[in-house]
PDB file of C-alpha atoms and ligand atoms in Angstrom:
ATOM      1  CA  MET P 640      -4.029  -0.445 -22.278  1.00 97.00           C
ATOM      2  CA  LEU P 641      -2.331  -2.187 -19.210  1.00 98.00           C
ATOM      3  CA  ILE P 642      -1.018   0.230 -16.598  1.00 98.00           C
ATOM      4  CA  THR P 643       1.117  -0.968 -13.512  1.00 98.00           C
ATOM      5  CA  ARG P 644       2.784   0.995 -10.822  1.00 98.00           C
ATOM      6  CA  PHE P 645       5.538   0.694  -8.328  1.00 98.00           C
ATOM      7  CA  ALA P 646       4.784   2.632  -5.158  1.00 98.00           C
ATOM      8  CA  PRO P 647       7.376   2.598  -2.682  1.00 98.00           C
ATOM      9  CA  SER P 648       7.588   4.606   0.591  1.00 97.00           C
ATOM     10  CA  PRO P 649      10.792   6.795   1.011  1.00 97.00           C
ATOM     11  CA  THR P 650      11.260   5.561   4.624  1.00 95.00           C
ATOM     12  CA  GLY P 651      14.504   3.688   3.936  1.00 94.00           C
ATOM     13  CA  ARG P 652      16.630   2.286   1.040  1.00 95.00           C
ATOM     14  CA  LEU P 653      15.099  -0.088  -1.299  1.00 96.00           C
ATOM     15  CA  HIS P 654      16.236  -3.708  -1.051  1.00 95.00           C
ATOM     16  CA  LEU P 655      15.891  -6.817  -3.406  1.00 96.00           C
ATOM     17  CA  GLY P 656      12.164  -7.419  -2.574  1.00 95.00           C
ATOM     18  CA  HIS P 657      11.423  -3.896  -3.844  1.00 97.00           C
ATOM     19  CA  ALA P 658      13.429  -4.480  -6.856  1.00 98.00           C
ATOM     20  CA  TYR P 659      11.589  -7.919  -7.724  1.00 98.00           C
ATOM     21  CA  SER P 660       8.235  -6.014  -7.373  1.00 98.00           C
ATOM     22  CA  ALA P 661       9.381  -3.200  -9.709  1.00 98.00           C
ATOM     23  CA  VAL P 662      10.772  -5.521 -12.132  1.00 98.00           C
ATOM     24  CA  VAL P 663       7.582  -7.712 -12.429  1.00 98.00           C
ATOM     25  CA  GLY P 664       5.456  -4.460 -12.791  1.00 98.00           C
ATOM     26  CA  HIS P 665       7.731  -3.127 -15.328  1.00 98.00           C
ATOM     27  CA  ALA P 666       8.015  -6.299 -17.547  1.00 98.00           C
ATOM     28  CA  LEU P 667       4.371  -6.816 -17.345  1.00 98.00           C
ATOM     29  CA  ALA P 668       3.549  -3.154 -18.732  1.00 98.00           C
ATOM     30  CA  ARG P 669       6.523  -3.279 -21.328  1.00 98.00           C
ATOM     31  CA  GLU P 670       5.532  -6.913 -22.687  1.00 97.00           C
ATOM     32  CA  SER P 671       2.078  -5.519 -23.417  1.00 97.00           C
ATOM     33  CA  GLY P 672       2.944  -2.057 -24.679  1.00 98.00           C
ATOM     34  CA  GLY P 673       1.434  -0.486 -21.598  1.00 98.00           C
ATOM     35  CA  LYS P 674       2.636   1.930 -19.002  1.00 98.00           C
ATOM     36  CA  PHE P 675       4.610   1.459 -16.024  1.00 98.00           C
ATOM     37  CA  LEU P 676       4.165   4.298 -13.412  1.00 98.00           C
ATOM     38  CA  LEU P 677       6.109   5.475 -10.316  1.00 98.00           C
ATOM     39  CA  ARG P 678       4.256   6.826  -7.165  1.00 98.00           C
ATOM     40  CA  ILE P 679       6.161   8.089  -3.961  1.00 98.00           C
ATOM     41  CA  GLU P 680       4.133   7.103  -1.003  1.00 98.00           C
ATOM     42  CA  ASP P 681       5.355   9.857   1.390  1.00 97.00           C
ATOM     43  CA  LEU P 682       2.463  10.639   3.449  1.00 96.00           C
ATOM     44  CA  ASP P 683       3.986   9.429   6.613  1.00 94.00           C
ATOM     45  CA  ALA P 684       5.943  12.931   7.343  1.00 92.00           C
ATOM     46  CA  THR P 685       7.832  11.616  10.317  1.00 93.00           C
ATOM     47  CA  ARG P 686       9.386   8.877   8.452  1.00 94.00           C
ATOM     48  CA  SER P 687       9.617   9.854   4.879  1.00 96.00           C
ATOM     49  CA  ARG P 688      12.894  11.527   3.887  1.00 97.00           C
ATOM     50  CA  SER P 689      13.972  13.307   0.697  1.00 97.00           C
ATOM     51  CA  GLU P 690      17.273  11.462   0.443  1.00 97.00           C
ATOM     52  CA  PHE P 691      15.365   7.966   0.299  1.00 97.00           C
ATOM     53  CA  VAL P 692      13.172   9.610  -2.523  1.00 98.00           C
ATOM     54  CA  ASP P 693      16.559  10.343  -4.331  1.00 98.00           C
ATOM     55  CA  GLY P 694      17.444   6.834  -3.569  1.00 98.00           C
ATOM     56  CA  ILE P 695      14.701   5.484  -5.267  1.00 98.00           C
ATOM     57  CA  TYR P 696      15.333   7.214  -8.536  1.00 98.00           C
ATOM     58  CA  ASP P 697      18.978   6.108  -8.373  1.00 98.00           C
ATOM     59  CA  ASP P 698      18.043   2.396  -7.686  1.00 98.00           C
ATOM     60  CA  LEU P 699      15.402   2.197 -10.479  1.00 98.00           C
ATOM     61  CA  GLY P 700      18.016   3.764 -12.920  1.00 98.00           C
ATOM     62  CA  TRP P 701      20.551   1.176 -11.781  1.00 98.00           C
ATOM     63  CA  LEU P 702      18.132  -1.567 -12.397  1.00 98.00           C
ATOM     64  CA  GLY P 703      17.386  -0.253 -15.806  1.00 98.00           C
ATOM     65  CA  LEU P 704      13.772   0.447 -15.327  1.00 98.00           C
ATOM     66  CA  ASP P 705      12.194   3.568 -16.654  1.00 98.00           C
ATOM     67  CA  TRP P 706       8.830   4.796 -15.927  1.00 98.00           C
ATOM     68  CA  ASP P 707       5.958   6.745 -17.931  1.00 98.00           C
ATOM     69  CA  GLU P 708       4.270   9.803 -16.831  1.00 95.00           C
ATOM     70  CA  PRO P 709       5.219  12.465 -14.211  1.00 96.00           C
ATOM     71  CA  VAL P 710       5.836  10.787 -10.921  1.00 98.00           C
ATOM     72  CA  PHE P 711       2.861  10.859  -8.387  1.00 96.00           C
ATOM     73  CA  VAL P 712       3.902  12.421  -5.207  1.00 98.00           C
ATOM     74  CA  GLN P 713       1.367  11.640  -2.515  1.00 98.00           C
ATOM     75  CA  SER P 714       2.326  14.630  -0.061  1.00 97.00           C
ATOM     76  CA  GLN P 715       1.214  16.791  -3.204  1.00 97.00           C
ATOM     77  CA  ARG P 716      -2.296  15.209  -3.530  1.00 98.00           C
ATOM     78  CA  THR P 717      -3.779  16.040  -0.358  1.00 97.00           C
ATOM     79  CA  ALA P 718      -6.753  17.737  -2.100  1.00 97.00           C
ATOM     80  CA  ALA P 719      -7.775  14.687  -3.928  1.00 98.00           C
ATOM     81  CA  TYR P 720      -7.754  12.807  -0.653  1.00 98.00           C
ATOM     82  CA  GLY P 721      -9.765  15.376   1.084  1.00 97.00           C
ATOM     83  CA  ALA P 722     -12.536  15.200  -1.687  1.00 98.00           C
ATOM     84  CA  ALA P 723     -12.603  11.532  -1.382  1.00 98.00           C
ATOM     85  CA  LEU P 724     -12.932  11.393   2.316  1.00 97.00           C
ATOM     86  CA  ASP P 725     -15.711  14.030   2.051  1.00 97.00           C
ATOM     87  CA  ALA P 726     -17.549  11.886  -0.308  1.00 98.00           C
ATOM     88  CA  LEU P 727     -17.434   9.012   2.244  1.00 98.00           C
ATOM     89  CA  LYS P 728     -18.603  11.423   5.122  1.00 96.00           C
ATOM     90  CA  ARG P 729     -21.409  12.683   2.880  1.00 96.00           C
ATOM     91  CA  GLN P 730     -22.725   9.139   2.415  1.00 96.00           C
ATOM     92  CA  GLY P 731     -22.596   8.756   6.172  1.00 95.00           C
ATOM     93  CA  LEU P 732     -19.618   6.085   5.916  1.00 97.00           C
ATOM     94  CA  ALA P 733     -16.971   7.858   7.854  1.00 96.00           C
ATOM     95  CA  PHE P 734     -17.076   8.880  11.615  1.00 95.00           C
ATOM     96  CA  ALA P 735     -14.634  10.595  13.618  1.00 94.00           C
ATOM     97  CA  CYS P 736     -12.775   8.542  16.282  1.00 95.00           C
ATOM     98  CA  PHE P 737     -11.262  10.050  19.202  1.00 92.00           C
ATOM     99  CA  CYS P 738      -9.273   6.984  20.464  1.00 90.00           C
ATOM    100  CA  THR P 739      -5.509   7.127  20.542  1.00 83.00           C
ATOM    101  CA  ARG P 740      -3.579   4.084  19.311  1.00 80.00           C
ATOM    102  CA  ALA P 741      -3.061   3.069  22.873  1.00 79.00           C
ATOM    103  CA  ASP P 742      -6.737   3.146  23.673  1.00 77.00           C
ATOM    104  CA  VAL P 743      -7.498   0.811  20.726  1.00 76.00           C
ATOM    105  CA  ALA P 744      -4.691  -1.499  21.637  1.00 71.00           C
ATOM    106  CA  GLN P 745      -5.898  -1.637  25.467  1.00 69.00           C
ATOM    107  CA  SER P 746      -9.496  -2.334  24.367  1.00 65.00           C
ATOM    108  CA  LEU P 747      -8.477  -5.260  22.122  1.00 57.00           C
ATOM    109  CA  THR P 748      -9.292  -8.698  23.944  1.00 52.00           C
ATOM    110  CA  ALA P 749      -7.068 -10.451  21.493  1.00 47.00           C
ATOM    111  CA  PRO P 750      -3.503 -10.070  22.862  1.00 46.00           C
ATOM    112  CA  HIS P 751      -1.958  -9.850  19.473  1.00 46.00           C
ATOM    113  CA  GLY P 752      -4.956  -8.163  17.711  1.00 46.00           C
ATOM    114  CA  ASP P 753      -4.232  -6.086  14.770  1.00 52.00           C
ATOM    115  CA  ALA P 754      -5.544  -2.591  15.600  1.00 44.00           C
ATOM    116  CA  ALA P 755      -6.237  -1.863  11.922  1.00 49.00           C
ATOM    117  CA  THR P 756      -8.833  -4.700  11.596  1.00 59.00           C
ATOM    118  CA  SER P 757      -9.722  -5.389  15.216  1.00 75.00           C
ATOM    119  CA  TYR P 758     -11.006  -1.737  16.170  1.00 87.00           C
ATOM    120  CA  PRO P 759     -13.593  -2.413  18.925  1.00 85.00           C
ATOM    121  CA  GLY P 760     -16.116   0.117  17.482  1.00 88.00           C
ATOM    122  CA  THR P 761     -15.881   2.562  20.406  1.00 89.00           C
ATOM    123  CA  CYS P 762     -16.553   5.734  18.474  1.00 93.00           C
ATOM    124  CA  ARG P 763     -18.720   4.341  15.728  1.00 91.00           C
ATOM    125  CA  ASN P 764     -22.069   5.404  17.170  1.00 88.00           C
ATOM    126  CA  LEU P 765     -21.192   8.285  19.404  1.00 87.00           C
ATOM    127  CA  PRO P 766     -24.017  10.513  20.038  1.00 83.00           C
ATOM    128  CA  ASP P 767     -23.609  13.910  18.667  1.00 78.00           C
ATOM    129  CA  ASP P 768     -21.983  16.187  21.250  1.00 80.00           C
ATOM    130  CA  PRO P 769     -21.142  19.734  20.573  1.00 77.00           C
ATOM    131  CA  GLY P 770     -18.083  19.554  22.907  1.00 77.00           C
ATOM    132  CA  ARG P 771     -16.741  16.848  20.998  1.00 77.00           C
ATOM    133  CA  ARG P 772     -17.540  18.297  17.701  1.00 74.00           C
ATOM    134  CA  ALA P 773     -15.084  21.029  18.598  1.00 77.00           C
ATOM    135  CA  THR P 774     -12.465  18.608  19.503  1.00 83.00           C
ATOM    136  CA  MET P 775      -9.993  17.382  16.763  1.00 86.00           C
ATOM    137  CA  PRO P 776     -10.639  13.680  16.234  1.00 91.00           C
ATOM    138  CA  HIS P 777      -7.635  11.426  16.317  1.00 93.00           C
ATOM    139  CA  CYS P 778      -8.552  10.001  12.965  1.00 95.00           C
ATOM    140  CA  TRP P 779     -11.497   9.299  10.661  1.00 96.00           C
ATOM    141  CA  ARG P 780     -12.534   5.620  10.000  1.00 96.00           C
ATOM    142  CA  LEU P 781     -14.846   3.883   7.876  1.00 97.00           C
ATOM    143  CA  ASN P 782     -18.012   2.564   9.055  1.00 96.00           C
ATOM    144  CA  SER P 783     -17.476  -0.882   7.572  1.00 96.00           C
ATOM    145  CA  ALA P 784     -20.779  -2.531   8.591  1.00 95.00           C
ATOM    146  CA  LYS P 785     -22.804   0.204   6.916  1.00 96.00           C
ATOM    147  CA  SER P 786     -20.402   0.212   3.924  1.00 97.00           C
ATOM    148  CA  LEU P 787     -20.544  -3.669   3.500  1.00 97.00           C
ATOM    149  CA  GLU P 788     -24.377  -3.371   3.765  1.00 97.00           C
ATOM    150  CA  ILE P 789     -24.369  -0.705   0.668  1.00 96.00           C
ATOM    151  CA  ALA P 790     -21.710  -2.229  -1.341  1.00 97.00           C
ATOM    152  CA  GLY P 791     -21.902  -5.959  -0.561  1.00 96.00           C
ATOM    153  CA  LEU P 792     -18.809  -8.236  -0.064  1.00 96.00           C
ATOM    154  CA  PRO P 793     -15.686  -6.964  -2.089  1.00 97.00           C
ATOM    155  CA  SER P 794     -13.984  -9.440  -4.186  1.00 98.00           C
ATOM    156  CA  TRP P 795     -11.304  -9.230  -6.768  1.00 98.00           C
ATOM    157  CA  SER P 796      -9.318 -11.344  -9.493  1.00 98.00           C
ATOM    158  CA  GLU P 797      -5.435 -11.859  -9.692  1.00 98.00           C
ATOM    159  CA  THR P 798      -3.907 -11.841 -13.158  1.00 98.00           C
ATOM    160  CA  ASP P 799      -3.481 -15.736 -12.783  1.00 97.00           C
ATOM    161  CA  GLY P 800      -7.224 -15.902 -13.044  1.00 98.00           C
ATOM    162  CA  GLN P 801      -7.838 -16.499  -9.201  1.00 97.00           C
ATOM    163  CA  HIS P 802     -10.947 -14.867  -7.836  1.00 98.00           C
ATOM    164  CA  PHE P 803     -11.164 -13.778  -4.127  1.00 97.00           C
ATOM    165  CA  VAL P 804     -14.187 -12.915  -1.997  1.00 97.00           C
ATOM    166  CA  ALA P 805     -13.290 -10.923   1.087  1.00 95.00           C
ATOM    167  CA  ASP P 806     -14.041 -11.920   4.535  1.00 91.00           C
ATOM    168  CA  PRO P 807     -15.596  -8.977   6.454  1.00 87.00           C
ATOM    169  CA  ARG P 808     -13.556  -9.619   9.371  1.00 85.00           C
ATOM    170  CA  GLU P 809     -10.540  -8.663   7.035  1.00 87.00           C
ATOM    171  CA  ILE P 810     -11.891  -5.101   6.504  1.00 91.00           C
ATOM    172  CA  GLY P 811     -12.911  -3.531  10.100  1.00 91.00           C
ATOM    173  CA  ASP P 812     -13.356   0.095  10.555  1.00 95.00           C
ATOM    174  CA  ALA P 813     -10.257   1.125   8.530  1.00 94.00           C
ATOM    175  CA  ILE P 814      -8.680   4.159   9.219  1.00 95.00           C
ATOM    176  CA  LEU P 815      -9.283   6.731   6.332  1.00 97.00           C
ATOM    177  CA  ALA P 816      -7.327   9.832   7.629  1.00 96.00           C
ATOM    178  CA  ARG P 817      -5.454  10.789  10.638  1.00 93.00           C
ATOM    179  CA  LYS P 818      -4.834  14.034  12.490  1.00 91.00           C
ATOM    180  CA  ASP P 819      -1.352  14.333  11.038  1.00 88.00           C
ATOM    181  CA  ALA P 820      -1.854  12.545   7.724  1.00 92.00           C
ATOM    182  CA  PRO P 821      -4.429  13.609   5.081  1.00 93.00           C
ATOM    183  CA  ALA P 822      -5.002  10.141   4.077  1.00 96.00           C
ATOM    184  CA  SER P 823      -4.291   6.562   5.231  1.00 96.00           C
ATOM    185  CA  TYR P 824      -2.703   4.083   2.926  1.00 96.00           C
ATOM    186  CA  HIS P 825      -5.721   2.501   1.989  1.00 97.00           C
ATOM    187  CA  LEU P 826      -7.543   5.905   0.937  1.00 98.00           C
ATOM    188  CA  SER P 827      -4.380   7.202  -0.792  1.00 98.00           C
ATOM    189  CA  CYS P 828      -3.613   4.169  -2.547  1.00 98.00           C
ATOM    190  CA  VAL P 829      -7.290   3.845  -4.081  1.00 98.00           C
ATOM    191  CA  VAL P 830      -7.504   7.387  -5.052  1.00 98.00           C
ATOM    192  CA  ASP P 831      -4.173   7.347  -6.796  1.00 98.00           C
ATOM    193  CA  ASP P 832      -4.450   4.034  -8.509  1.00 98.00           C
ATOM    194  CA  ALA P 833      -7.864   5.449  -9.952  1.00 98.00           C
ATOM    195  CA  ALA P 834      -6.383   8.976 -10.783  1.00 98.00           C
ATOM    196  CA  SER P 835      -3.507   7.477 -12.535  1.00 98.00           C
ATOM    197  CA  GLY P 836      -5.353   4.740 -14.462  1.00 98.00           C
ATOM    198  CA  VAL P 837      -3.780   1.838 -12.981  1.00 98.00           C
ATOM    199  CA  THR P 838      -5.150  -1.449 -14.440  1.00 98.00           C
ATOM    200  CA  THR P 839      -3.065  -3.905 -12.656  1.00 98.00           C
ATOM    201  CA  VAL P 840      -1.812  -3.599  -9.067  1.00 98.00           C
ATOM    202  CA  VAL P 841       1.569  -5.365  -8.766  1.00 98.00           C
ATOM    203  CA  ARG P 842       2.675  -5.727  -5.121  1.00 98.00           C
ATOM    204  CA  GLY P 843       3.922  -8.204  -2.418  1.00 97.00           C
ATOM    205  CA  ALA P 844       1.790 -10.897  -1.212  1.00 96.00           C
ATOM    206  CA  ASP P 845       2.194  -9.299   2.282  1.00 94.00           C
ATOM    207  CA  LEU P 846      -0.219  -6.616   0.957  1.00 96.00           C
ATOM    208  CA  ARG P 847      -2.911  -9.028  -0.083  1.00 96.00           C
ATOM    209  CA  ALA P 848      -4.313  -8.277   3.314  1.00 94.00           C
ATOM    210  CA  SER P 849      -5.080  -4.682   2.350  1.00 96.00           C
ATOM    211  CA  THR P 850      -6.911  -5.737  -0.666  1.00 97.00           C
ATOM    212  CA  PRO P 851     -10.335  -6.382   0.706  1.00 97.00           C
ATOM    213  CA  ALA P 852     -10.619  -2.741   2.599  1.00 96.00           C
ATOM    214  CA  GLN P 853      -9.230  -1.210  -0.842  1.00 98.00           C
ATOM    215  CA  ARG P 854     -11.746  -2.952  -2.920  1.00 98.00           C
ATOM    216  CA  LEU P 855     -14.530  -1.788  -0.825  1.00 98.00           C
ATOM    217  CA  LEU P 856     -13.337   1.724  -0.695  1.00 98.00           C
ATOM    218  CA  GLN P 857     -13.056   1.497  -4.696  1.00 98.00           C
ATOM    219  CA  GLN P 858     -16.826   0.542  -4.885  1.00 98.00           C
ATOM    220  CA  LEU P 859     -18.099   3.129  -2.336  1.00 98.00           C
ATOM    221  CA  LEU P 860     -16.185   5.928  -4.175  1.00 98.00           C
ATOM    222  CA  GLY P 861     -17.212   4.427  -7.719  1.00 98.00           C
ATOM    223  CA  LEU P 862     -13.731   3.877  -8.791  1.00 98.00           C
ATOM    224  CA  PRO P 863     -12.643   1.285 -11.460  1.00 98.00           C
ATOM    225  CA  GLU P 864     -11.814  -2.111 -10.408  1.00 98.00           C
ATOM    226  CA  PRO P 865      -8.055  -3.169 -11.071  1.00 98.00           C
ATOM    227  CA  THR P 866      -6.772  -6.559 -11.457  1.00 98.00           C
ATOM    228  CA  TYR P 867      -4.084  -7.775  -8.881  1.00 98.00           C
ATOM    229  CA  LEU P 868      -0.833  -9.540  -8.920  1.00 98.00           C
ATOM    230  CA  HIS P 869       0.284 -10.319  -5.365  1.00 98.00           C
ATOM    231  CA  HIS P 870       3.757 -11.740  -5.918  1.00 98.00           C
ATOM    232  CA  PRO P 871       5.983 -13.863  -3.576  1.00 97.00           C
ATOM    233  CA  LEU P 872       8.284 -12.015  -1.235  1.00 96.00           C
ATOM    234  CA  VAL P 873      12.033 -12.072  -1.313  1.00 95.00           C
ATOM    235  CA  ALA P 874      13.282 -13.478   2.269  1.00 94.00           C
ATOM    236  CA  HIS P 875      16.668 -14.536   3.690  1.00 92.00           C
ATOM    237  CA  ALA P 876      17.415 -18.108   2.923  1.00 93.00           C
ATOM    238  CA  ASP P 877      16.379 -19.115   6.361  1.00 91.00           C
ATOM    239  CA  GLY P 878      12.833 -17.722   5.684  1.00 90.00           C
ATOM    240  CA  ARG P 879      13.156 -14.217   7.598  1.00 89.00           C
ATOM    241  CA  ARG P 880      11.524 -11.399   5.595  1.00 88.00           C
ATOM    242  CA  LEU P 881      13.662  -8.620   4.436  1.00 86.00           C
ATOM    243  CA  ALA P 882      12.819  -5.446   6.375  1.00 78.00           C
ATOM    244  CA  LYS P 883      14.206  -2.004   5.882  1.00 68.00           C
ATOM    245  CA  ARG P 884      15.181  -1.807   9.689  1.00 66.00           C
ATOM    246  CA  ASP P 885      16.963  -5.306   9.570  1.00 64.00           C
ATOM    247  CA  LEU P 886      20.278  -4.875   7.820  1.00 65.00           C
ATOM    248  CA  ALA P 887      18.815  -6.070   4.561  1.00 64.00           C
ATOM    249  CA  PRO P 888      21.182  -5.850   1.700  1.00 83.00           C
ATOM    250  CA  THR P 889      20.119  -2.703   0.196  1.00 94.00           C
ATOM    251  CA  LEU P 890      20.439  -2.193  -3.685  1.00 96.00           C
ATOM    252  CA  ALA P 891      22.699   0.904  -2.848  1.00 95.00           C
ATOM    253  CA  ALA P 892      25.151  -1.602  -1.203  1.00 93.00           C
ATOM    254  CA  MET P 893      24.849  -3.973  -4.005  1.00 94.00           C
ATOM    255  CA  ARG P 894      25.653  -1.297  -6.440  1.00 95.00           C
ATOM    256  CA  GLU P 895      28.766  -0.250  -4.252  1.00 93.00           C
ATOM    257  CA  HIS P 896      29.839  -3.719  -4.429  1.00 92.00           C
ATOM    258  CA  GLY P 897      30.031  -3.559  -8.229  1.00 95.00           C
ATOM    259  CA  ILE P 898      26.962  -5.694  -9.001  1.00 96.00           C
ATOM    260  CA  ASP P 899      25.537  -4.928 -12.349  1.00 98.00           C
ATOM    261  CA  GLY P 900      21.967  -3.731 -11.729  1.00 98.00           C
ATOM    262  CA  ARG P 901      20.603  -4.552 -15.153  1.00 98.00           C
ATOM    263  CA  ALA P 902      21.919  -8.097 -15.150  1.00 98.00           C
ATOM    264  CA  LEU P 903      20.261  -8.316 -11.540  1.00 98.00           C
ATOM    265  CA  ALA P 904      16.907  -7.139 -13.037  1.00 98.00           C
ATOM    266  CA  ALA P 905      16.979  -9.727 -15.715  1.00 98.00           C
ATOM    267  CA  ARG P 906      17.719 -12.606 -13.403  1.00 98.00           C
ATOM    268  CA  LEU P 907      14.953 -11.372 -11.014  1.00 98.00           C
ATOM    269  CA  LEU P 908      12.628 -11.549 -13.923  1.00 97.00           C
ATOM    270  CA  ASP P 909      13.464 -15.359 -14.187  1.00 97.00           C
ATOM    271  CA  ARG P 910      12.967 -15.613 -10.635  1.00 97.00           C
ATOM    272  CA  GLU P 911      16.499 -16.370  -9.963  1.00 97.00           C
ATOM    273  CA  LEU P 912      17.900 -14.640  -6.731  1.00 96.00           C
ATOM    274  CA  PRO P 913      21.429 -14.023  -5.446  1.00 92.00           C
ATOM    275  CA  LEU P 914      22.858 -16.584  -3.060  1.00 91.00           C
ATOM    276  CA  GLY P 915      21.419 -16.326   0.587  1.00 92.00           C
ATOM    277  CA  PHE P 916      17.880 -15.351  -0.570  1.00 94.00           C
ATOM    278  CA  THR P 917      14.699 -17.262  -1.153  1.00 96.00           C
ATOM    279  CA  PHE P 918      10.932 -16.618  -2.257  1.00 96.00           C
ATOM    280  CA  ILE P 919       8.209 -16.969   0.296  1.00 95.00           C
ATOM    281  CA  GLU P 920       4.457 -16.692  -0.190  1.00 90.00           C
ATOM    282  CA  ALA P 921       4.036 -14.028   2.806  1.00 81.00           C
TER     283      ALA P 921
HETATM  284  N1  LIG Q1123       4.070   1.910  -0.230  1.00 67.73           N
HETATM  285  C1  LIG Q1123       3.678   0.516   0.025  1.00 67.73           C
HETATM  286  C2  LIG Q1123       5.062  -0.081   0.360  1.00 67.73           C
HETATM  287  O1  LIG Q1123       6.092   0.362   0.272  1.00 67.73           O
HETATM  288  C3  LIG Q1123       3.393  -0.238  -1.240  1.00 67.73           C
HETATM  289  C4  LIG Q1123       1.944   0.065  -1.389  1.00 67.73           C
HETATM  290  C5  LIG Q1123       1.353  -0.696  -2.725  1.00 67.73           C
HETATM  291  O2  LIG Q1123       1.975  -1.177  -3.518  1.00 67.73           O
HETATM  292  O3  LIG Q1123       0.049  -0.805  -2.760  1.00 67.73           O
HETATM  293  O4  LIG Q1123       5.117  -1.112   1.000  1.00 67.73           O
END
């Protein structure tokens, strides 16, 4: 059975891009008699707000999208993430990192290096030190070199039949958990996709960059391999991406303007966007 999911973070109101993602995932599931699941990705305690969780339910209802199974709420699943992190530690694939965000940024040679993938390896092979052992690490990271040695290069297929093989530089020593978060996006995503039986990961093309690390984690944790559908993103007509912080028209605002959510969902499925918006590849 085909199982898709919509996994928004409740850090703002949903916009047209979210609606497109939900509509595509919902249609794919419904067309095949499969299931469409909803997951609330609220592990970022400082930015997640309960009013935005309520907003997600309201917006999906307005679009006429229903979901199956109880909603997965990530803040209630910390035990599952802890077990996955422990499994990686037991295999010697996770290491404690004491660098702050600023340390990592400073040590990068590339001026615009992405700290997520350009971690310079500072703490990867630290000698065991009792003093440090008593210190709380800033985060736990994946030893990507060792992981790739064990698992080989990750690859994945898209629903349109395209096959991708990851470039090791896309992976890096990805963060698995932080002092203030029981799991990173990568770790919680693969644990939850597997636990809820997701067969087809539908999400925006901007998240394709996350797929290599996530596929690697799936292999290391012995989790099933989903198929992926990375869809084009909705942007302003001038090419600017929609962002929660830019005053992207929220679905709530569209609803207040009297727009019919179900009619909008039907148009989105035909890849028709309201005036002023366009699709971009990422
Ligand atoms: N929570 C992520 C977001 O809102 C989506 C994660 C995913 O679909 O894998 O961008």
